[in-house]
PDB file of C-alpha atoms in Angstrom:
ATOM      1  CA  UNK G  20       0.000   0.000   0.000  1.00 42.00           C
ATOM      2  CA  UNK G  21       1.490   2.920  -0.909  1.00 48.00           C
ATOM      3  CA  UNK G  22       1.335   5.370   2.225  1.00 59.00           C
ATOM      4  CA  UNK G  23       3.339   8.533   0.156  1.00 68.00           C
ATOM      5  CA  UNK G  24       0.891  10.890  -0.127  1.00 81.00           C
ATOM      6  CA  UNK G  25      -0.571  10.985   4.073  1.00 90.00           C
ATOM      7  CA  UNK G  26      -0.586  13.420   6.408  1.00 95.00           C
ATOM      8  CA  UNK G  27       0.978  12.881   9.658  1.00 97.00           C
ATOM      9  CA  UNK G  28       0.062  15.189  12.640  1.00 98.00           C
ATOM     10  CA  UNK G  29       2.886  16.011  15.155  1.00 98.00           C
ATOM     11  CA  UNK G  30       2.977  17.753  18.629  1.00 98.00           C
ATOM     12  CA  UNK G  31       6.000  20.446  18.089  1.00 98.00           C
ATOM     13  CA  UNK G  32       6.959  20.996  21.726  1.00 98.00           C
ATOM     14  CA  UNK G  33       9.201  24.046  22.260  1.00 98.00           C
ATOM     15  CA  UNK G  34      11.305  23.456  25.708  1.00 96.00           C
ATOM     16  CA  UNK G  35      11.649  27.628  25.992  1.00 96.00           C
ATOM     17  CA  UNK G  36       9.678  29.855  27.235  1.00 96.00           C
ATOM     18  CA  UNK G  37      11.825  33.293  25.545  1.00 94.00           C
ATOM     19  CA  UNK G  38       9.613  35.417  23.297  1.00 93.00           C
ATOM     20  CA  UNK G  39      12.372  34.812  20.785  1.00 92.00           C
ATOM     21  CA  UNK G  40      13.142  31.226  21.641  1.00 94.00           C
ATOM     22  CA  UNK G  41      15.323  29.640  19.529  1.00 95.00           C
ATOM     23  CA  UNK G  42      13.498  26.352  19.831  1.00 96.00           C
ATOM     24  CA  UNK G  43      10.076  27.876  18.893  1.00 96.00           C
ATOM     25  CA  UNK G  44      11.898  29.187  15.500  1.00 96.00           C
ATOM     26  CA  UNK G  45      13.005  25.809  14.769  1.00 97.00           C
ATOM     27  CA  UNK G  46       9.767  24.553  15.325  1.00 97.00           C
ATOM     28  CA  UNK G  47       7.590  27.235  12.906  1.00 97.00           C
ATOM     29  CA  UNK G  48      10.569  26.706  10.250  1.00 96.00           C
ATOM     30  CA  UNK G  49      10.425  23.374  10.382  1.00 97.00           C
ATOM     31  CA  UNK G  50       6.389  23.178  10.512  1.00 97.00           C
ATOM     32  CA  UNK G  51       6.604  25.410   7.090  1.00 96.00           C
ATOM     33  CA  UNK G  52       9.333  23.161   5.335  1.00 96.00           C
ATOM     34  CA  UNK G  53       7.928  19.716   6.084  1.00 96.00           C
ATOM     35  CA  UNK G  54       4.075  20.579   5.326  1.00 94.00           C
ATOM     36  CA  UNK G  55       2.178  18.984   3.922  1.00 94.00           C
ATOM     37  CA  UNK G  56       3.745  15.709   4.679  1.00 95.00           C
ATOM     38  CA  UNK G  57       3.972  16.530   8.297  1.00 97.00           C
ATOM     39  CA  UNK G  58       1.756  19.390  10.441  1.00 98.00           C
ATOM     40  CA  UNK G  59       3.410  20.563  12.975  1.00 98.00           C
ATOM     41  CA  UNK G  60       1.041  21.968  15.667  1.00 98.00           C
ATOM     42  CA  UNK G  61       3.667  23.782  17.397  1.00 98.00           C
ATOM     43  CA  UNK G  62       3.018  24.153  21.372  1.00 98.00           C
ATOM     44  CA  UNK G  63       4.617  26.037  24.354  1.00 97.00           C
ATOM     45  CA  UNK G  64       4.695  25.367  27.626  1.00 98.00           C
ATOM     46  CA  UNK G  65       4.154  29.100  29.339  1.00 97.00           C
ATOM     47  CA  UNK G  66       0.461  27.786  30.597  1.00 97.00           C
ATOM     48  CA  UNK G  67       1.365  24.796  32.452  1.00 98.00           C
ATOM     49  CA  UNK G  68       1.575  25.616  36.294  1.00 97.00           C
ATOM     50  CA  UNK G  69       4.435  23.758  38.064  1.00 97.00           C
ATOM     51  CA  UNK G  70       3.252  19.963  38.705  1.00 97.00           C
ATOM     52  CA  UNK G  71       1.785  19.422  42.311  1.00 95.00           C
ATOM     53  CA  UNK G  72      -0.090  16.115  42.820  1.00 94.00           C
ATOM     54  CA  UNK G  73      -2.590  17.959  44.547  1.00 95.00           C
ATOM     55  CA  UNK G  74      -3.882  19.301  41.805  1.00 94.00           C
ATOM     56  CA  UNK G  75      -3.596  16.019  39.831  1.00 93.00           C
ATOM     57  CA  UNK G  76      -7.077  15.269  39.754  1.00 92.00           C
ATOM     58  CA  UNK G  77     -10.955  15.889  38.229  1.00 92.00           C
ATOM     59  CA  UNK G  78     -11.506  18.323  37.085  1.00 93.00           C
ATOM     60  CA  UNK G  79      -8.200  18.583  35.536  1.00 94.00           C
ATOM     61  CA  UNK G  80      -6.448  22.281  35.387  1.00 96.00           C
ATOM     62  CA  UNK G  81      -7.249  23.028  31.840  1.00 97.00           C
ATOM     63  CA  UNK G  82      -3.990  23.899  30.251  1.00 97.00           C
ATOM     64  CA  UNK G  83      -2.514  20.448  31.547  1.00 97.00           C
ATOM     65  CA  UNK G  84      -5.890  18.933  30.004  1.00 97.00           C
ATOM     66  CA  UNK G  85      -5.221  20.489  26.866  1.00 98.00           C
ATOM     67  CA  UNK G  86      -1.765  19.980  26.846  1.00 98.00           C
ATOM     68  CA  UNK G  87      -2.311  16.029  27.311  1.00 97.00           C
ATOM     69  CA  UNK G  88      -5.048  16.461  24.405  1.00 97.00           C
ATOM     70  CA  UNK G  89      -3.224  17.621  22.010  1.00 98.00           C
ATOM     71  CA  UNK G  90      -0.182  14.913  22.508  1.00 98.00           C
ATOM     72  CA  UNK G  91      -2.959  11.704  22.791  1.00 97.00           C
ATOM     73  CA  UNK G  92      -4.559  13.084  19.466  1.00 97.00           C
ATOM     74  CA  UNK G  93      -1.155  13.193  17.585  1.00 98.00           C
ATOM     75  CA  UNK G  94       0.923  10.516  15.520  1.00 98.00           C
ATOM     76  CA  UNK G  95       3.463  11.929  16.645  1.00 98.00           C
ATOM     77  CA  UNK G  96       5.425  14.075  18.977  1.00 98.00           C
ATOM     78  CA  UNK G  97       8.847  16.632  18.243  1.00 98.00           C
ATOM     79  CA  UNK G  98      10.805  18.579  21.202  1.00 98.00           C
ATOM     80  CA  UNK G  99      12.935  20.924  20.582  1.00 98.00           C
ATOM     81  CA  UNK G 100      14.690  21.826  24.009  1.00 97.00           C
ATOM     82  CA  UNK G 101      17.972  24.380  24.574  1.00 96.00           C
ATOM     83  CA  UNK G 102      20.166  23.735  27.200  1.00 94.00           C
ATOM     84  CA  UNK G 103      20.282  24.924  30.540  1.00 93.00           C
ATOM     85  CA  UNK G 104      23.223  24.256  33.325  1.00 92.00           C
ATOM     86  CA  UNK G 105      24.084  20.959  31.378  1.00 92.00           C
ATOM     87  CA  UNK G 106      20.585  19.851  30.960  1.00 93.00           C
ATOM     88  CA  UNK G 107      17.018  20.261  30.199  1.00 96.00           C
ATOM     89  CA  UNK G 108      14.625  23.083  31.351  1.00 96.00           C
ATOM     90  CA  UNK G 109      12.786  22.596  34.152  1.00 97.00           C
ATOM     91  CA  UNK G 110      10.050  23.862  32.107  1.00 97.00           C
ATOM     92  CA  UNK G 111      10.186  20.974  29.700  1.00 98.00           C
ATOM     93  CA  UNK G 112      10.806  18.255  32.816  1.00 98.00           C
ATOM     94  CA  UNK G 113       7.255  20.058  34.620  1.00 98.00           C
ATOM     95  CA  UNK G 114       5.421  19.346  31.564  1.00 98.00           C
ATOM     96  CA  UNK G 115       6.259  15.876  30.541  1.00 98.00           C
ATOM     97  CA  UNK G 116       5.843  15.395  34.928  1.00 97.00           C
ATOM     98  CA  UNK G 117       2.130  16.067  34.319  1.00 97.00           C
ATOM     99  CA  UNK G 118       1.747  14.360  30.456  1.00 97.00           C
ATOM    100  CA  UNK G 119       3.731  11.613  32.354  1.00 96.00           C
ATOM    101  CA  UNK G 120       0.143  10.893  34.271  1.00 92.00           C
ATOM    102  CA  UNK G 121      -1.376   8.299  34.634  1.00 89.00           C
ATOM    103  CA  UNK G 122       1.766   6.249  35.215  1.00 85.00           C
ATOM    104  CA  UNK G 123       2.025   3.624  32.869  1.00 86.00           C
ATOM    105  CA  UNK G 124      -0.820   4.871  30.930  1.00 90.00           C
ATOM    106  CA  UNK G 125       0.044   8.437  29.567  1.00 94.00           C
ATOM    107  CA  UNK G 126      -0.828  10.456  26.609  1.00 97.00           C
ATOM    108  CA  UNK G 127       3.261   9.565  25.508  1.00 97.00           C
ATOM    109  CA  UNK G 128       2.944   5.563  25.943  1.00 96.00           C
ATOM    110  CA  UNK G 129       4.144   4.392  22.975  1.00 96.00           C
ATOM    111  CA  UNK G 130       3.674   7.657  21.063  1.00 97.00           C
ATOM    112  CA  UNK G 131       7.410   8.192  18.762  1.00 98.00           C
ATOM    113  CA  UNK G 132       8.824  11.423  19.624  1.00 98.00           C
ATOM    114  CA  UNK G 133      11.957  12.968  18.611  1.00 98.00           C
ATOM    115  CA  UNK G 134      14.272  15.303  19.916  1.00 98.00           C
ATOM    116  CA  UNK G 135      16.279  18.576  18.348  1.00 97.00           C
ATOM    117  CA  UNK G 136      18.486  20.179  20.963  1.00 96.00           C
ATOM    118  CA  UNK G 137      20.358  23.873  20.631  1.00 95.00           C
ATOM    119  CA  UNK G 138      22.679  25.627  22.329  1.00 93.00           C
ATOM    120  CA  UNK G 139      24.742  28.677  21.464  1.00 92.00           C
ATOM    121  CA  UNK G 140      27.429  27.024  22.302  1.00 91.00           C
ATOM    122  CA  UNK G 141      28.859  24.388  20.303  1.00 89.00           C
ATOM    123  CA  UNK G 142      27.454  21.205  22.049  1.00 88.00           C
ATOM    124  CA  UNK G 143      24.438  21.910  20.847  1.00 88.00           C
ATOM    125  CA  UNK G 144      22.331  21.148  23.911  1.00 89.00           C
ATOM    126  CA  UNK G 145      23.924  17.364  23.728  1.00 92.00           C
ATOM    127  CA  UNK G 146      23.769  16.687  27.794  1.00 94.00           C
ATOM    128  CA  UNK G 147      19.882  18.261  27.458  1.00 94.00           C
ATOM    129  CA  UNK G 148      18.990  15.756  24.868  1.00 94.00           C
ATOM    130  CA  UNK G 149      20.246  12.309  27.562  1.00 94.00           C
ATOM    131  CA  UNK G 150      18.048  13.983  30.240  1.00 95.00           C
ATOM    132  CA  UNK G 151      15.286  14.049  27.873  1.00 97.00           C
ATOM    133  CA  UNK G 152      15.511  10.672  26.746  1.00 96.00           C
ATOM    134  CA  UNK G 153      15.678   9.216  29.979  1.00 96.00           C
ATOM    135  CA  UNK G 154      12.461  10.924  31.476  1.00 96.00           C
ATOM    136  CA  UNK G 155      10.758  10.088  27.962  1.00 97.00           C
ATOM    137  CA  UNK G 156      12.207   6.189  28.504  1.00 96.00           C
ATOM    138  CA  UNK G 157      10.884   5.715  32.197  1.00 95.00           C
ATOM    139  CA  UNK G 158       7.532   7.321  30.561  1.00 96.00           C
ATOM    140  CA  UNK G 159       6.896   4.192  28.001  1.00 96.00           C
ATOM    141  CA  UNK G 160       7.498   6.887  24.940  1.00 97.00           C
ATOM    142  CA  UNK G 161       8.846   5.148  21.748  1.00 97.00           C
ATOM    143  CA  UNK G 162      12.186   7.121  21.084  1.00 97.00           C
ATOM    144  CA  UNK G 163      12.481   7.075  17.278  1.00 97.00           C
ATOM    145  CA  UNK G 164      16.109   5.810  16.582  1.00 93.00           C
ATOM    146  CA  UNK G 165      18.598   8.051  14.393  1.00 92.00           C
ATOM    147  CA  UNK G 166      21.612  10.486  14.481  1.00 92.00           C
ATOM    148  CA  UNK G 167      20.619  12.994  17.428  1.00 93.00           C
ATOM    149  CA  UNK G 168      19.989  16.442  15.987  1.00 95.00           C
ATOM    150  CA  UNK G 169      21.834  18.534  18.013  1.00 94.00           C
ATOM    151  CA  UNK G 170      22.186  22.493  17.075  1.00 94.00           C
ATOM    152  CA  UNK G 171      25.181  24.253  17.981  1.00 92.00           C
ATOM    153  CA  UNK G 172      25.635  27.986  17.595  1.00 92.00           C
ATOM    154  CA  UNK G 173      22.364  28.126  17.096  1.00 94.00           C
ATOM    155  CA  UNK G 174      22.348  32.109  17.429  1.00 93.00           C
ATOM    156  CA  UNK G 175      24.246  32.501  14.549  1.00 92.00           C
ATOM    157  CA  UNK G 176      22.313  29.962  12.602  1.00 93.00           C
ATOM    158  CA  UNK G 177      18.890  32.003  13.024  1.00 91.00           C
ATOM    159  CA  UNK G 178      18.097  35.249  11.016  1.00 84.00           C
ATOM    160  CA  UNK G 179      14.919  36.566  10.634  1.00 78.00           C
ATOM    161  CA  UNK G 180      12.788  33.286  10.923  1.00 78.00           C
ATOM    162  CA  UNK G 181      15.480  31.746   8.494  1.00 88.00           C
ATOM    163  CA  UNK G 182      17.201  28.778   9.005  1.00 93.00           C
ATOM    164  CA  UNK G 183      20.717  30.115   7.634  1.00 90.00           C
ATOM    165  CA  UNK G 184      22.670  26.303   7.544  1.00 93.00           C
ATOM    166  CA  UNK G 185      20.645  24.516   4.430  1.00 94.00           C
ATOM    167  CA  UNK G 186      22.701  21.314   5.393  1.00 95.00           C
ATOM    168  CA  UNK G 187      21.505  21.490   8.972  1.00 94.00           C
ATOM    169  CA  UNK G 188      18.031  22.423   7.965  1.00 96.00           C
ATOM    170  CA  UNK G 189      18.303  19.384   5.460  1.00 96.00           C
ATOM    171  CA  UNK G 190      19.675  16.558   8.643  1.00 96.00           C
ATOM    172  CA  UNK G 191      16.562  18.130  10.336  1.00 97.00           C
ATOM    173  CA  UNK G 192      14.309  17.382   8.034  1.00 97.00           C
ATOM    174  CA  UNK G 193      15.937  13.686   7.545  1.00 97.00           C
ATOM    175  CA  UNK G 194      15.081  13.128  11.079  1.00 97.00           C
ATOM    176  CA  UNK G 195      11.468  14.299  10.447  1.00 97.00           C
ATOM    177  CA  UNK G 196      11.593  11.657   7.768  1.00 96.00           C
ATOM    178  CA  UNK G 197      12.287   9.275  10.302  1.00 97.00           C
ATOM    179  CA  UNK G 198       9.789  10.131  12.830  1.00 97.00           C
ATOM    180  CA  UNK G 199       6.962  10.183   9.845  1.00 97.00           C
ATOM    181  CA  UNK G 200       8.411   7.070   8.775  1.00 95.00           C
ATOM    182  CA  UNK G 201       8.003   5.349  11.981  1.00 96.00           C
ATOM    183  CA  UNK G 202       4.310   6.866  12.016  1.00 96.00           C
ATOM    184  CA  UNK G 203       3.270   5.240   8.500  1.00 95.00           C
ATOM    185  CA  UNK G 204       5.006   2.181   9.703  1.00 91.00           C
ATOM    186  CA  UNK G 205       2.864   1.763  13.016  1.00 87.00           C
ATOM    187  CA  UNK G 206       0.318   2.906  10.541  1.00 78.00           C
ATOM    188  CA  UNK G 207       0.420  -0.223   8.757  1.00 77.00           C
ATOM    189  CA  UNK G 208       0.782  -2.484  11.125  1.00 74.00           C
ATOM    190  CA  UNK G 209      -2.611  -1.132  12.762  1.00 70.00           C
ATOM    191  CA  UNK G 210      -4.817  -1.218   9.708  1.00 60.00           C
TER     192      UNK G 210
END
């Protein structure tokens, strides 16, 4: 069956919550380059109070309710984190803490996700990215397999909502391929 010409939907989660975040950029440019193949529903995380259990509960706090919507309703899920202090936002750990609910049993079970870290430095947000997969591991999230797409100077990279580096912007879009290609695959096996 030839799957060539579907849509797949994907969660863009931006780890930053800067007005000019350089993940959010990444995310639109991205979202414009790989339509129609893949949407891109780019989301940020400014809404989503910090995770108390107390709250963890009916009626859910709406942004956390929409938040694990969005994700459950997707084929698919991209995060695009920076680096902070040799790892990942707290913003971005808060967020998956609440998606990570129920245990065992959340909106990410299963779901393939990929990462894209930055950094203006030249590590590219590398040490970010193993924090990331290890909270998406213990949280049953199918890590789609590939050269990590790490972003290094990515200040310098970034003009005017264009992505300067075409090769970059091309290994980018090869890991997209991957991640829709995992999608189609599960796709098929479901059908």
């Amino acid at each position: 069956m030839d799957r060539t010409g579907e849509t797949v939907r994907v969660v863009g989660i931006s780890g930053s919550l800067r007005r000019a975040s350089f993940s959010t950029s990444l995310l639109k440019i991205l979202a414009v380059k790989a339509a129609p193949a893949i949407d891109i529903q780019v989301v940020t995380l400014e809404d989503i109070p910090l995770y108390n259990e107390d709250l963890d509960r009916s009626p859910e706090v709406p942004s956390v309710a929409s938040f694990r919507k969005i994700i459950a309703a997707s084929d698919g899920v991209l995060i695009a984190t920076p680096e902070y202090n040799h790892g990942m936002p707290g913003v971005v750990k808060n967020a998956l803490d609440w998606a990570s609910r129920p245990v065992f049993e959340s909106c990410f079970k299963d779901k393939p996700v990929s990462i894209i870290s930055s950094s203006k430095a030249f590590t590219g947000g590398v040490r970010a990215q193993y924090q990331l997969r290890e909270t998406l591991i213990s949280m049953h999230a199918h890590l789609v397999m590939g050269p990590e797409v790490v972003v290094g100077g990515v200040h310098a990279k970034l003009a005017e909502d264009v992505y300067q580096d075409e090769q970059g912007l091309t290994f980018m879009l090869r890991s997209l391929d991957r991640l829709r290609e995992e999608i189609l695959g599960r796709r098929l096996v479901c059908a």
